[in-house]
JSON list of C-alpha atoms in Angstrom, two decimals:
[
{"chain": "A", "resi": 1, "resn": "UNK", "atom": "CA", "xyz": [-56.40, -46.75, 91.87]},
{"chain": "A", "resi": 2, "resn": "UNK", "atom": "CA", "xyz": [-54.17, -49.83, 91.78]},
{"chain": "A", "resi": 3, "resn": "UNK", "atom": "CA", "xyz": [-53.80, -49.94, 95.55]},
{"chain": "A", "resi": 4, "resn": "UNK", "atom": "CA", "xyz": [-57.46, -50.89, 96.20]},
{"chain": "A", "resi": 5, "resn": "UNK", "atom": "CA", "xyz": [-57.89, -53.23, 99.16]},
{"chain": "A", "resi": 6, "resn": "UNK", "atom": "CA", "xyz": [-57.54, -56.97, 98.71]},
{"chain": "A", "resi": 7, "resn": "UNK", "atom": "CA", "xyz": [-59.69, -59.16, 100.96]},
{"chain": "A", "resi": 8, "resn": "UNK", "atom": "CA", "xyz": [-59.28, -62.82, 101.93]},
{"chain": "A", "resi": 9, "resn": "UNK", "atom": "CA", "xyz": [-62.20, -65.00, 103.05]},
{"chain": "A", "resi": 10, "resn": "UNK", "atom": "CA", "xyz": [-61.73, -68.57, 104.32]},
{"chain": "A", "resi": 11, "resn": "UNK", "atom": "CA", "xyz": [-64.69, -70.82, 103.48]},
{"chain": "A", "resi": 12, "resn": "UNK", "atom": "CA", "xyz": [-65.48, -74.44, 102.47]},
{"chain": "A", "resi": 13, "resn": "UNK", "atom": "CA", "xyz": [-61.85, -75.57, 102.32]},
{"chain": "A", "resi": 14, "resn": "UNK", "atom": "CA", "xyz": [-60.87, -72.65, 100.10]},
{"chain": "A", "resi": 15, "resn": "UNK", "atom": "CA", "xyz": [-59.36, -69.21, 100.38]},
{"chain": "A", "resi": 16, "resn": "UNK", "atom": "CA", "xyz": [-61.36, -66.67, 98.42]},
{"chain": "A", "resi": 17, "resn": "UNK", "atom": "CA", "xyz": [-59.57, -63.45, 97.42]},
{"chain": "A", "resi": 18, "resn": "UNK", "atom": "CA", "xyz": [-61.66, -60.49, 96.27]},
{"chain": "A", "resi": 19, "resn": "UNK", "atom": "CA", "xyz": [-61.97, -56.70, 96.22]},
{"chain": "A", "resi": 20, "resn": "UNK", "atom": "CA", "xyz": [-65.41, -56.76, 97.84]},
{"chain": "A", "resi": 21, "resn": "UNK", "atom": "CA", "xyz": [-66.71, -59.70, 99.85]},
{"chain": "A", "resi": 22, "resn": "UNK", "atom": "CA", "xyz": [-69.64, -61.37, 98.00]},
{"chain": "A", "resi": 23, "resn": "UNK", "atom": "CA", "xyz": [-72.75, -62.47, 99.97]},
{"chain": "A", "resi": 24, "resn": "UNK", "atom": "CA", "xyz": [-72.33, -66.07, 98.77]},
{"chain": "A", "resi": 25, "resn": "UNK", "atom": "CA", "xyz": [-69.15, -68.14, 98.62]},
{"chain": "A", "resi": 26, "resn": "UNK", "atom": "CA", "xyz": [-68.17, -68.38, 94.92]},
{"chain": "A", "resi": 27, "resn": "UNK", "atom": "CA", "xyz": [-66.70, -71.84, 95.59]},
{"chain": "A", "resi": 28, "resn": "UNK", "atom": "CA", "xyz": [-69.74, -73.56, 97.15]},
{"chain": "A", "resi": 29, "resn": "UNK", "atom": "CA", "xyz": [-72.59, -71.08, 96.86]},
{"chain": "A", "resi": 30, "resn": "UNK", "atom": "CA", "xyz": [-73.20, -71.04, 100.61]},
{"chain": "A", "resi": 31, "resn": "UNK", "atom": "CA", "xyz": [-73.81, -67.79, 102.53]},
{"chain": "A", "resi": 32, "resn": "UNK", "atom": "CA", "xyz": [-70.55, -66.29, 103.78]},
{"chain": "A", "resi": 33, "resn": "UNK", "atom": "CA", "xyz": [-72.18, -64.58, 106.76]},
{"chain": "A", "resi": 34, "resn": "UNK", "atom": "CA", "xyz": [-73.20, -67.92, 108.26]},
{"chain": "A", "resi": 35, "resn": "UNK", "atom": "CA", "xyz": [-69.61, -68.87, 109.04]},
{"chain": "A", "resi": 36, "resn": "UNK", "atom": "CA", "xyz": [-69.25, -66.36, 111.85]},
{"chain": "A", "resi": 37, "resn": "UNK", "atom": "CA", "xyz": [-65.95, -64.74, 112.75]},
{"chain": "A", "resi": 38, "resn": "UNK", "atom": "CA", "xyz": [-63.85, -67.48, 111.16]},
{"chain": "A", "resi": 39, "resn": "UNK", "atom": "CA", "xyz": [-65.13, -66.61, 107.68]},
{"chain": "A", "resi": 40, "resn": "UNK", "atom": "CA", "xyz": [-65.12, -62.83, 108.12]},
{"chain": "A", "resi": 41, "resn": "UNK", "atom": "CA", "xyz": [-63.16, -61.00, 105.40]},
{"chain": "A", "resi": 42, "resn": "UNK", "atom": "CA", "xyz": [-59.55, -60.15, 106.30]},
{"chain": "A", "resi": 43, "resn": "UNK", "atom": "CA", "xyz": [-57.92, -57.17, 104.64]},
{"chain": "A", "resi": 44, "resn": "UNK", "atom": "CA", "xyz": [-54.45, -57.92, 103.22]},
{"chain": "A", "resi": 45, "resn": "UNK", "atom": "CA", "xyz": [-51.90, -55.19, 103.86]},
{"chain": "A", "resi": 46, "resn": "UNK", "atom": "CA", "xyz": [-50.28, -53.79, 100.72]},
{"chain": "A", "resi": 47, "resn": "UNK", "atom": "CA", "xyz": [-46.51, -54.52, 100.86]},
{"chain": "A", "resi": 48, "resn": "UNK", "atom": "CA", "xyz": [-45.62, -51.35, 98.95]},
{"chain": "A", "resi": 49, "resn": "UNK", "atom": "CA", "xyz": [-44.80, -48.12, 100.77]},
{"chain": "A", "resi": 50, "resn": "UNK", "atom": "CA", "xyz": [-44.45, -44.46, 99.82]},
{"chain": "A", "resi": 51, "resn": "UNK", "atom": "CA", "xyz": [-40.65, -44.40, 99.83]},
{"chain": "A", "resi": 52, "resn": "UNK", "atom": "CA", "xyz": [-40.35, -40.68, 100.57]},
{"chain": "A", "resi": 53, "resn": "UNK", "atom": "CA", "xyz": [-42.17, -41.30, 103.84]},
{"chain": "A", "resi": 54, "resn": "UNK", "atom": "CA", "xyz": [-39.74, -44.03, 104.93]},
{"chain": "A", "resi": 55, "resn": "UNK", "atom": "CA", "xyz": [-36.64, -42.51, 106.57]},
{"chain": "A", "resi": 56, "resn": "UNK", "atom": "CA", "xyz": [-33.26, -44.30, 106.60]},
{"chain": "A", "resi": 57, "resn": "UNK", "atom": "CA", "xyz": [-34.40, -47.22, 104.46]},
{"chain": "A", "resi": 58, "resn": "UNK", "atom": "CA", "xyz": [-33.36, -49.36, 101.49]},
{"chain": "A", "resi": 59, "resn": "UNK", "atom": "CA", "xyz": [-35.94, -48.98, 98.71]},
{"chain": "A", "resi": 60, "resn": "UNK", "atom": "CA", "xyz": [-36.71, -51.12, 95.65]},
{"chain": "A", "resi": 61, "resn": "UNK", "atom": "CA", "xyz": [-38.90, -50.03, 92.73]},
{"chain": "A", "resi": 62, "resn": "UNK", "atom": "CA", "xyz": [-39.25, -50.82, 89.02]},
{"chain": "A", "resi": 63, "resn": "UNK", "atom": "CA", "xyz": [-36.87, -48.74, 86.89]},
{"chain": "A", "resi": 64, "resn": "UNK", "atom": "CA", "xyz": [-39.90, -47.77, 84.80]},
{"chain": "A", "resi": 65, "resn": "UNK", "atom": "CA", "xyz": [-43.51, -47.61, 85.90]},
{"chain": "A", "resi": 66, "resn": "UNK", "atom": "CA", "xyz": [-44.75, -49.01, 89.20]},
{"chain": "A", "resi": 67, "resn": "UNK", "atom": "CA", "xyz": [-45.34, -52.39, 90.83]},
{"chain": "A", "resi": 68, "resn": "UNK", "atom": "CA", "xyz": [-49.14, -52.10, 90.73]},
{"chain": "A", "resi": 69, "resn": "UNK", "atom": "CA", "xyz": [-49.13, -50.37, 87.35]},
{"chain": "A", "resi": 70, "resn": "UNK", "atom": "CA", "xyz": [-48.33, -53.39, 85.19]},
{"chain": "A", "resi": 71, "resn": "UNK", "atom": "CA", "xyz": [-44.97, -54.66, 86.48]},
{"chain": "A", "resi": 72, "resn": "UNK", "atom": "CA", "xyz": [-44.36, -58.04, 84.81]},
{"chain": "A", "resi": 73, "resn": "UNK", "atom": "CA", "xyz": [-42.05, -59.57, 87.42]},
{"chain": "A", "resi": 74, "resn": "UNK", "atom": "CA", "xyz": [-38.97, -59.56, 85.20]},
{"chain": "A", "resi": 75, "resn": "UNK", "atom": "CA", "xyz": [-38.34, -55.91, 84.25]},
{"chain": "A", "resi": 76, "resn": "UNK", "atom": "CA", "xyz": [-35.35, -54.06, 85.70]},
{"chain": "A", "resi": 77, "resn": "UNK", "atom": "CA", "xyz": [-35.50, -52.80, 89.28]},
{"chain": "A", "resi": 78, "resn": "UNK", "atom": "CA", "xyz": [-33.85, -49.73, 90.79]},
{"chain": "A", "resi": 79, "resn": "UNK", "atom": "CA", "xyz": [-32.74, -49.29, 94.42]},
{"chain": "A", "resi": 80, "resn": "UNK", "atom": "CA", "xyz": [-31.92, -46.34, 96.63]},
{"chain": "A", "resi": 81, "resn": "UNK", "atom": "CA", "xyz": [-31.32, -45.22, 100.23]},
{"chain": "A", "resi": 82, "resn": "UNK", "atom": "CA", "xyz": [-33.39, -42.59, 102.03]},
{"chain": "A", "resi": 83, "resn": "UNK", "atom": "CA", "xyz": [-32.12, -39.93, 104.39]},
{"chain": "A", "resi": 84, "resn": "UNK", "atom": "CA", "xyz": [-33.99, -38.83, 107.53]},
{"chain": "A", "resi": 85, "resn": "UNK", "atom": "CA", "xyz": [-36.50, -36.79, 105.47]},
{"chain": "A", "resi": 86, "resn": "UNK", "atom": "CA", "xyz": [-37.22, -39.36, 102.77]},
{"chain": "A", "resi": 87, "resn": "UNK", "atom": "CA", "xyz": [-34.89, -37.90, 100.15]},
{"chain": "A", "resi": 88, "resn": "UNK", "atom": "CA", "xyz": [-33.77, -40.87, 98.03]},
{"chain": "A", "resi": 89, "resn": "UNK", "atom": "CA", "xyz": [-30.08, -41.18, 97.18]},
{"chain": "A", "resi": 90, "resn": "UNK", "atom": "CA", "xyz": [-29.53, -43.44, 94.17]},
{"chain": "A", "resi": 91, "resn": "UNK", "atom": "CA", "xyz": [-26.98, -44.11, 91.44]},
{"chain": "A", "resi": 92, "resn": "UNK", "atom": "CA", "xyz": [-27.27, -44.69, 87.70]},
{"chain": "A", "resi": 93, "resn": "UNK", "atom": "CA", "xyz": [-25.42, -43.96, 84.45]},
{"chain": "A", "resi": 94, "resn": "UNK", "atom": "CA", "xyz": [-25.73, -40.23, 85.16]},
{"chain": "A", "resi": 95, "resn": "UNK", "atom": "CA", "xyz": [-24.09, -40.51, 88.58]},
{"chain": "A", "resi": 96, "resn": "UNK", "atom": "CA", "xyz": [-25.42, -40.16, 92.12]},
{"chain": "A", "resi": 97, "resn": "UNK", "atom": "CA", "xyz": [-28.80, -38.42, 92.55]},
{"chain": "A", "resi": 98, "resn": "UNK", "atom": "CA", "xyz": [-31.06, -37.14, 95.31]},
{"chain": "A", "resi": 99, "resn": "UNK", "atom": "CA", "xyz": [-34.71, -37.68, 94.38]},
{"chain": "A", "resi": 100, "resn": "UNK", "atom": "CA", "xyz": [-37.61, -35.75, 95.92]},
{"chain": "A", "resi": 101, "resn": "UNK", "atom": "CA", "xyz": [-40.20, -37.78, 93.95]},
{"chain": "A", "resi": 102, "resn": "UNK", "atom": "CA", "xyz": [-40.58, -40.92, 91.88]},
{"chain": "A", "resi": 103, "resn": "UNK", "atom": "CA", "xyz": [-40.34, -43.43, 94.74]},
{"chain": "A", "resi": 104, "resn": "UNK", "atom": "CA", "xyz": [-43.99, -43.46, 95.76]},
{"chain": "A", "resi": 105, "resn": "UNK", "atom": "CA", "xyz": [-44.52, -47.24, 95.50]},
{"chain": "A", "resi": 106, "resn": "UNK", "atom": "CA", "xyz": [-41.61, -49.28, 96.85]},
{"chain": "A", "resi": 107, "resn": "UNK", "atom": "CA", "xyz": [-40.53, -52.36, 98.70]},
{"chain": "A", "resi": 108, "resn": "UNK", "atom": "CA", "xyz": [-39.06, -50.80, 101.83]},
{"chain": "A", "resi": 109, "resn": "UNK", "atom": "CA", "xyz": [-36.43, -52.26, 104.19]},
{"chain": "A", "resi": 110, "resn": "UNK", "atom": "CA", "xyz": [-35.72, -50.11, 107.30]},
{"chain": "A", "resi": 111, "resn": "UNK", "atom": "CA", "xyz": [-32.01, -49.91, 108.07]},
{"chain": "A", "resi": 112, "resn": "UNK", "atom": "CA", "xyz": [-31.77, -48.18, 111.46]},
{"chain": "A", "resi": 113, "resn": "UNK", "atom": "CA", "xyz": [-33.34, -49.27, 114.75]},
{"chain": "A", "resi": 114, "resn": "UNK", "atom": "CA", "xyz": [-34.98, -46.55, 116.91]},
{"chain": "A", "resi": 115, "resn": "UNK", "atom": "CA", "xyz": [-32.44, -47.10, 119.71]},
{"chain": "A", "resi": 116, "resn": "UNK", "atom": "CA", "xyz": [-29.41, -46.39, 117.47]},
{"chain": "A", "resi": 117, "resn": "UNK", "atom": "CA", "xyz": [-29.32, -42.76, 118.60]},
{"chain": "A", "resi": 118, "resn": "UNK", "atom": "CA", "xyz": [-25.83, -41.88, 117.36]},
{"chain": "A", "resi": 119, "resn": "UNK", "atom": "CA", "xyz": [-26.45, -43.37, 113.91]},
{"chain": "A", "resi": 120, "resn": "UNK", "atom": "CA", "xyz": [-29.83, -41.63, 113.65]},
{"chain": "A", "resi": 121, "resn": "UNK", "atom": "CA", "xyz": [-28.03, -38.31, 114.15]},
{"chain": "A", "resi": 122, "resn": "UNK", "atom": "CA", "xyz": [-25.14, -39.07, 111.78]},
{"chain": "A", "resi": 123, "resn": "UNK", "atom": "CA", "xyz": [-27.08, -40.76, 108.97]},
{"chain": "A", "resi": 124, "resn": "UNK", "atom": "CA", "xyz": [-27.69, -37.74, 106.72]},
{"chain": "A", "resi": 125, "resn": "UNK", "atom": "CA", "xyz": [-24.11, -36.49, 106.87]},
{"chain": "A", "resi": 126, "resn": "UNK", "atom": "CA", "xyz": [-22.76, -39.98, 106.19]},
{"chain": "A", "resi": 127, "resn": "UNK", "atom": "CA", "xyz": [-25.04, -40.33, 103.16]},
{"chain": "A", "resi": 128, "resn": "UNK", "atom": "CA", "xyz": [-24.10, -36.93, 101.70]},
{"chain": "A", "resi": 129, "resn": "UNK", "atom": "CA", "xyz": [-20.39, -37.56, 102.15]},
{"chain": "A", "resi": 130, "resn": "UNK", "atom": "CA", "xyz": [-20.59, -41.09, 100.75]},
{"chain": "A", "resi": 131, "resn": "UNK", "atom": "CA", "xyz": [-22.64, -40.13, 97.67]},
{"chain": "A", "resi": 132, "resn": "UNK", "atom": "CA", "xyz": [-20.11, -37.44, 96.73]},
{"chain": "A", "resi": 133, "resn": "UNK", "atom": "CA", "xyz": [-17.27, -39.99, 96.49]},
{"chain": "A", "resi": 134, "resn": "UNK", "atom": "CA", "xyz": [-15.44, -40.49, 93.19]},
{"chain": "A", "resi": 135, "resn": "UNK", "atom": "CA", "xyz": [-16.69, -44.08, 92.98]},
{"chain": "A", "resi": 136, "resn": "UNK", "atom": "CA", "xyz": [-20.13, -42.74, 92.03]},
{"chain": "A", "resi": 137, "resn": "UNK", "atom": "CA", "xyz": [-19.16, -40.54, 89.09]},
{"chain": "A", "resi": 138, "resn": "UNK", "atom": "CA", "xyz": [-21.13, -41.26, 85.89]},
{"chain": "A", "resi": 139, "resn": "UNK", "atom": "CA", "xyz": [-18.24, -42.87, 83.95]},
{"chain": "A", "resi": 140, "resn": "UNK", "atom": "CA", "xyz": [-17.78, -45.49, 86.69]},
{"chain": "A", "resi": 141, "resn": "UNK", "atom": "CA", "xyz": [-21.28, -46.88, 86.17]},
{"chain": "A", "resi": 142, "resn": "UNK", "atom": "CA", "xyz": [-21.55, -50.42, 84.82]},
{"chain": "A", "resi": 143, "resn": "UNK", "atom": "CA", "xyz": [-24.93, -52.08, 84.46]},
{"chain": "A", "resi": 144, "resn": "UNK", "atom": "CA", "xyz": [-23.69, -55.43, 85.78]},
{"chain": "A", "resi": 145, "resn": "UNK", "atom": "CA", "xyz": [-20.78, -54.70, 88.10]},
{"chain": "A", "resi": 146, "resn": "UNK", "atom": "CA", "xyz": [-21.10, -51.13, 89.43]},
{"chain": "A", "resi": 147, "resn": "UNK", "atom": "CA", "xyz": [-24.74, -50.11, 89.60]},
{"chain": "A", "resi": 148, "resn": "UNK", "atom": "CA", "xyz": [-27.49, -48.85, 91.93]},
{"chain": "A", "resi": 149, "resn": "UNK", "atom": "CA", "xyz": [-27.29, -51.98, 94.09]},
{"chain": "A", "resi": 150, "resn": "UNK", "atom": "CA", "xyz": [-23.51, -51.60, 94.37]},
{"chain": "A", "resi": 151, "resn": "UNK", "atom": "CA", "xyz": [-24.03, -48.03, 95.60]},
{"chain": "A", "resi": 152, "resn": "UNK", "atom": "CA", "xyz": [-26.69, -48.91, 98.19]},
{"chain": "A", "resi": 153, "resn": "UNK", "atom": "CA", "xyz": [-24.87, -51.95, 99.56]},
{"chain": "A", "resi": 154, "resn": "UNK", "atom": "CA", "xyz": [-21.54, -50.09, 99.68]},
{"chain": "A", "resi": 155, "resn": "UNK", "atom": "CA", "xyz": [-23.18, -47.39, 101.80]},
{"chain": "A", "resi": 156, "resn": "UNK", "atom": "CA", "xyz": [-24.67, -49.99, 104.15]},
{"chain": "A", "resi": 157, "resn": "UNK", "atom": "CA", "xyz": [-21.25, -51.62, 104.52]},
{"chain": "A", "resi": 158, "resn": "UNK", "atom": "CA", "xyz": [-19.66, -48.19, 105.06]},
{"chain": "A", "resi": 159, "resn": "UNK", "atom": "CA", "xyz": [-22.03, -47.69, 108.01]},
{"chain": "A", "resi": 160, "resn": "UNK", "atom": "CA", "xyz": [-21.36, -51.21, 109.33]},
{"chain": "A", "resi": 161, "resn": "UNK", "atom": "CA", "xyz": [-17.60, -50.67, 109.20]},
{"chain": "A", "resi": 162, "resn": "UNK", "atom": "CA", "xyz": [-17.93, -47.49, 111.26]},
{"chain": "A", "resi": 163, "resn": "UNK", "atom": "CA", "xyz": [-19.74, -49.60, 113.85]},
{"chain": "A", "resi": 164, "resn": "UNK", "atom": "CA", "xyz": [-16.96, -52.19, 113.83]},
{"chain": "A", "resi": 165, "resn": "UNK", "atom": "CA", "xyz": [-19.20, -54.77, 112.14]},
{"chain": "A", "resi": 166, "resn": "UNK", "atom": "CA", "xyz": [-18.48, -57.20, 109.30]},
{"chain": "A", "resi": 167, "resn": "UNK", "atom": "CA", "xyz": [-19.57, -56.19, 105.78]},
{"chain": "A", "resi": 168, "resn": "UNK", "atom": "CA", "xyz": [-22.41, -57.99, 104.04]},
{"chain": "A", "resi": 169, "resn": "UNK", "atom": "CA", "xyz": [-21.96, -59.60, 100.64]},
{"chain": "A", "resi": 170, "resn": "UNK", "atom": "CA", "xyz": [-24.56, -58.90, 97.97]},
{"chain": "A", "resi": 171, "resn": "UNK", "atom": "CA", "xyz": [-25.86, -62.48, 98.28]},
{"chain": "A", "resi": 172, "resn": "UNK", "atom": "CA", "xyz": [-26.06, -62.24, 102.06]},
{"chain": "A", "resi": 173, "resn": "UNK", "atom": "CA", "xyz": [-27.93, -58.93, 102.10]},
{"chain": "A", "resi": 174, "resn": "UNK", "atom": "CA", "xyz": [-30.29, -60.08, 99.35]},
{"chain": "A", "resi": 175, "resn": "UNK", "atom": "CA", "xyz": [-31.05, -63.40, 101.08]},
{"chain": "A", "resi": 176, "resn": "UNK", "atom": "CA", "xyz": [-31.59, -61.94, 104.55]},
{"chain": "A", "resi": 177, "resn": "UNK", "atom": "CA", "xyz": [-33.39, -58.70, 103.79]},
{"chain": "A", "resi": 178, "resn": "UNK", "atom": "CA", "xyz": [-34.58, -58.37, 100.19]},
{"chain": "A", "resi": 179, "resn": "UNK", "atom": "CA", "xyz": [-35.90, -61.83, 99.30]},
{"chain": "A", "resi": 180, "resn": "UNK", "atom": "CA", "xyz": [-38.40, -62.16, 102.21]},
{"chain": "A", "resi": 181, "resn": "UNK", "atom": "CA", "xyz": [-39.95, -58.80, 101.30]},
{"chain": "A", "resi": 182, "resn": "UNK", "atom": "CA", "xyz": [-39.85, -59.60, 97.58]},
{"chain": "A", "resi": 183, "resn": "UNK", "atom": "CA", "xyz": [-41.68, -62.90, 98.08]},
{"chain": "A", "resi": 184, "resn": "UNK", "atom": "CA", "xyz": [-44.44, -61.15, 100.02]},
{"chain": "A", "resi": 185, "resn": "UNK", "atom": "CA", "xyz": [-44.67, -58.48, 97.32]},
{"chain": "A", "resi": 186, "resn": "UNK", "atom": "CA", "xyz": [-44.75, -61.13, 94.58]},
{"chain": "A", "resi": 187, "resn": "UNK", "atom": "CA", "xyz": [-47.68, -62.97, 96.22]},
{"chain": "A", "resi": 188, "resn": "UNK", "atom": "CA", "xyz": [-49.59, -59.70, 96.56]},
{"chain": "A", "resi": 189, "resn": "UNK", "atom": "CA", "xyz": [-48.88, -58.77, 92.92]},
{"chain": "A", "resi": 190, "resn": "UNK", "atom": "CA", "xyz": [-50.14, -62.16, 91.73]},
{"chain": "A", "resi": 191, "resn": "UNK", "atom": "CA", "xyz": [-53.44, -61.60, 93.57]},
{"chain": "A", "resi": 192, "resn": "UNK", "atom": "CA", "xyz": [-53.66, -58.01, 92.32]},
{"chain": "A", "resi": 193, "resn": "UNK", "atom": "CA", "xyz": [-53.20, -59.18, 88.72]},
{"chain": "A", "resi": 194, "resn": "UNK", "atom": "CA", "xyz": [-55.68, -62.07, 89.07]},
{"chain": "A", "resi": 195, "resn": "UNK", "atom": "CA", "xyz": [-58.32, -59.70, 90.43]},
{"chain": "A", "resi": 196, "resn": "UNK", "atom": "CA", "xyz": [-57.80, -57.25, 87.58]},
{"chain": "A", "resi": 197, "resn": "UNK", "atom": "CA", "xyz": [-59.75, -59.67, 85.36]},
{"chain": "A", "resi": 198, "resn": "UNK", "atom": "CA", "xyz": [-62.23, -61.33, 87.72]},
{"chain": "A", "resi": 199, "resn": "UNK", "atom": "CA", "xyz": [-64.29, -60.66, 90.83]},
{"chain": "A", "resi": 200, "resn": "UNK", "atom": "CA", "xyz": [-62.86, -63.51, 92.89]},
{"chain": "A", "resi": 201, "resn": "UNK", "atom": "CA", "xyz": [-59.78, -65.71, 92.90]},
{"chain": "A", "resi": 202, "resn": "UNK", "atom": "CA", "xyz": [-60.19, -69.08, 94.65]},
{"chain": "A", "resi": 203, "resn": "UNK", "atom": "CA", "xyz": [-57.29, -71.07, 96.12]},
{"chain": "A", "resi": 204, "resn": "UNK", "atom": "CA", "xyz": [-58.32, -74.57, 97.37]},
{"chain": "A", "resi": 205, "resn": "UNK", "atom": "CA", "xyz": [-56.89, -75.56, 100.76]},
{"chain": "A", "resi": 206, "resn": "UNK", "atom": "CA", "xyz": [-55.16, -78.95, 100.98]},
{"chain": "A", "resi": 207, "resn": "UNK", "atom": "CA", "xyz": [-57.15, -81.94, 102.19]},
{"chain": "A", "resi": 208, "resn": "UNK", "atom": "CA", "xyz": [-57.33, -81.92, 105.97]},
{"chain": "A", "resi": 209, "resn": "UNK", "atom": "CA", "xyz": [-57.31, -78.09, 106.05]},
{"chain": "A", "resi": 210, "resn": "UNK", "atom": "CA", "xyz": [-59.95, -76.40, 108.14]},
{"chain": "A", "resi": 211, "resn": "UNK", "atom": "CA", "xyz": [-63.26, -75.94, 106.40]},
{"chain": "A", "resi": 212, "resn": "UNK", "atom": "CA", "xyz": [-64.22, -72.61, 107.93]}
]
């Protein structure tokens, strides 16, 4: 499947990315095992999560297909909010939905800390009540101005206001929470795509970098 492990090996002033560690370094031809612990393969954690297993979270996925199934980096994305059981509330031209499936490979941003006991208990009711508001009827949908992101951010700000906190603008939320995760996902996707066509992908380290 697309989520096969990615490995990183540091050797001879290069980072070698691969699916399976080769016996010899593809950059210099030297034996990888001779480098000891410093050149041991490191498994890279996949940044994508099964969204239905991520309670009380902001999720991002491609509108069509999946990240590891050919996403080109520019196709439309869809976002949603999970309840305590991983049911995904989302909004599109057909109105607000509750999805039991379809969010199996997502960028996931947790929204509630474990010590927020009152919010943990109230979350599901708040989400149900919010999603049934008139703002999320199908005819209100606008691809640019009133979309899935509007819905998710409005719910987050609804929760913040109940806590007496300032709302977040779209730019603020995106910069603080979405972009760091997206950058990590983008780097992983680049490696995944490079290794779809070759056994190894070599990234030279800058001069002065460690050689092991």
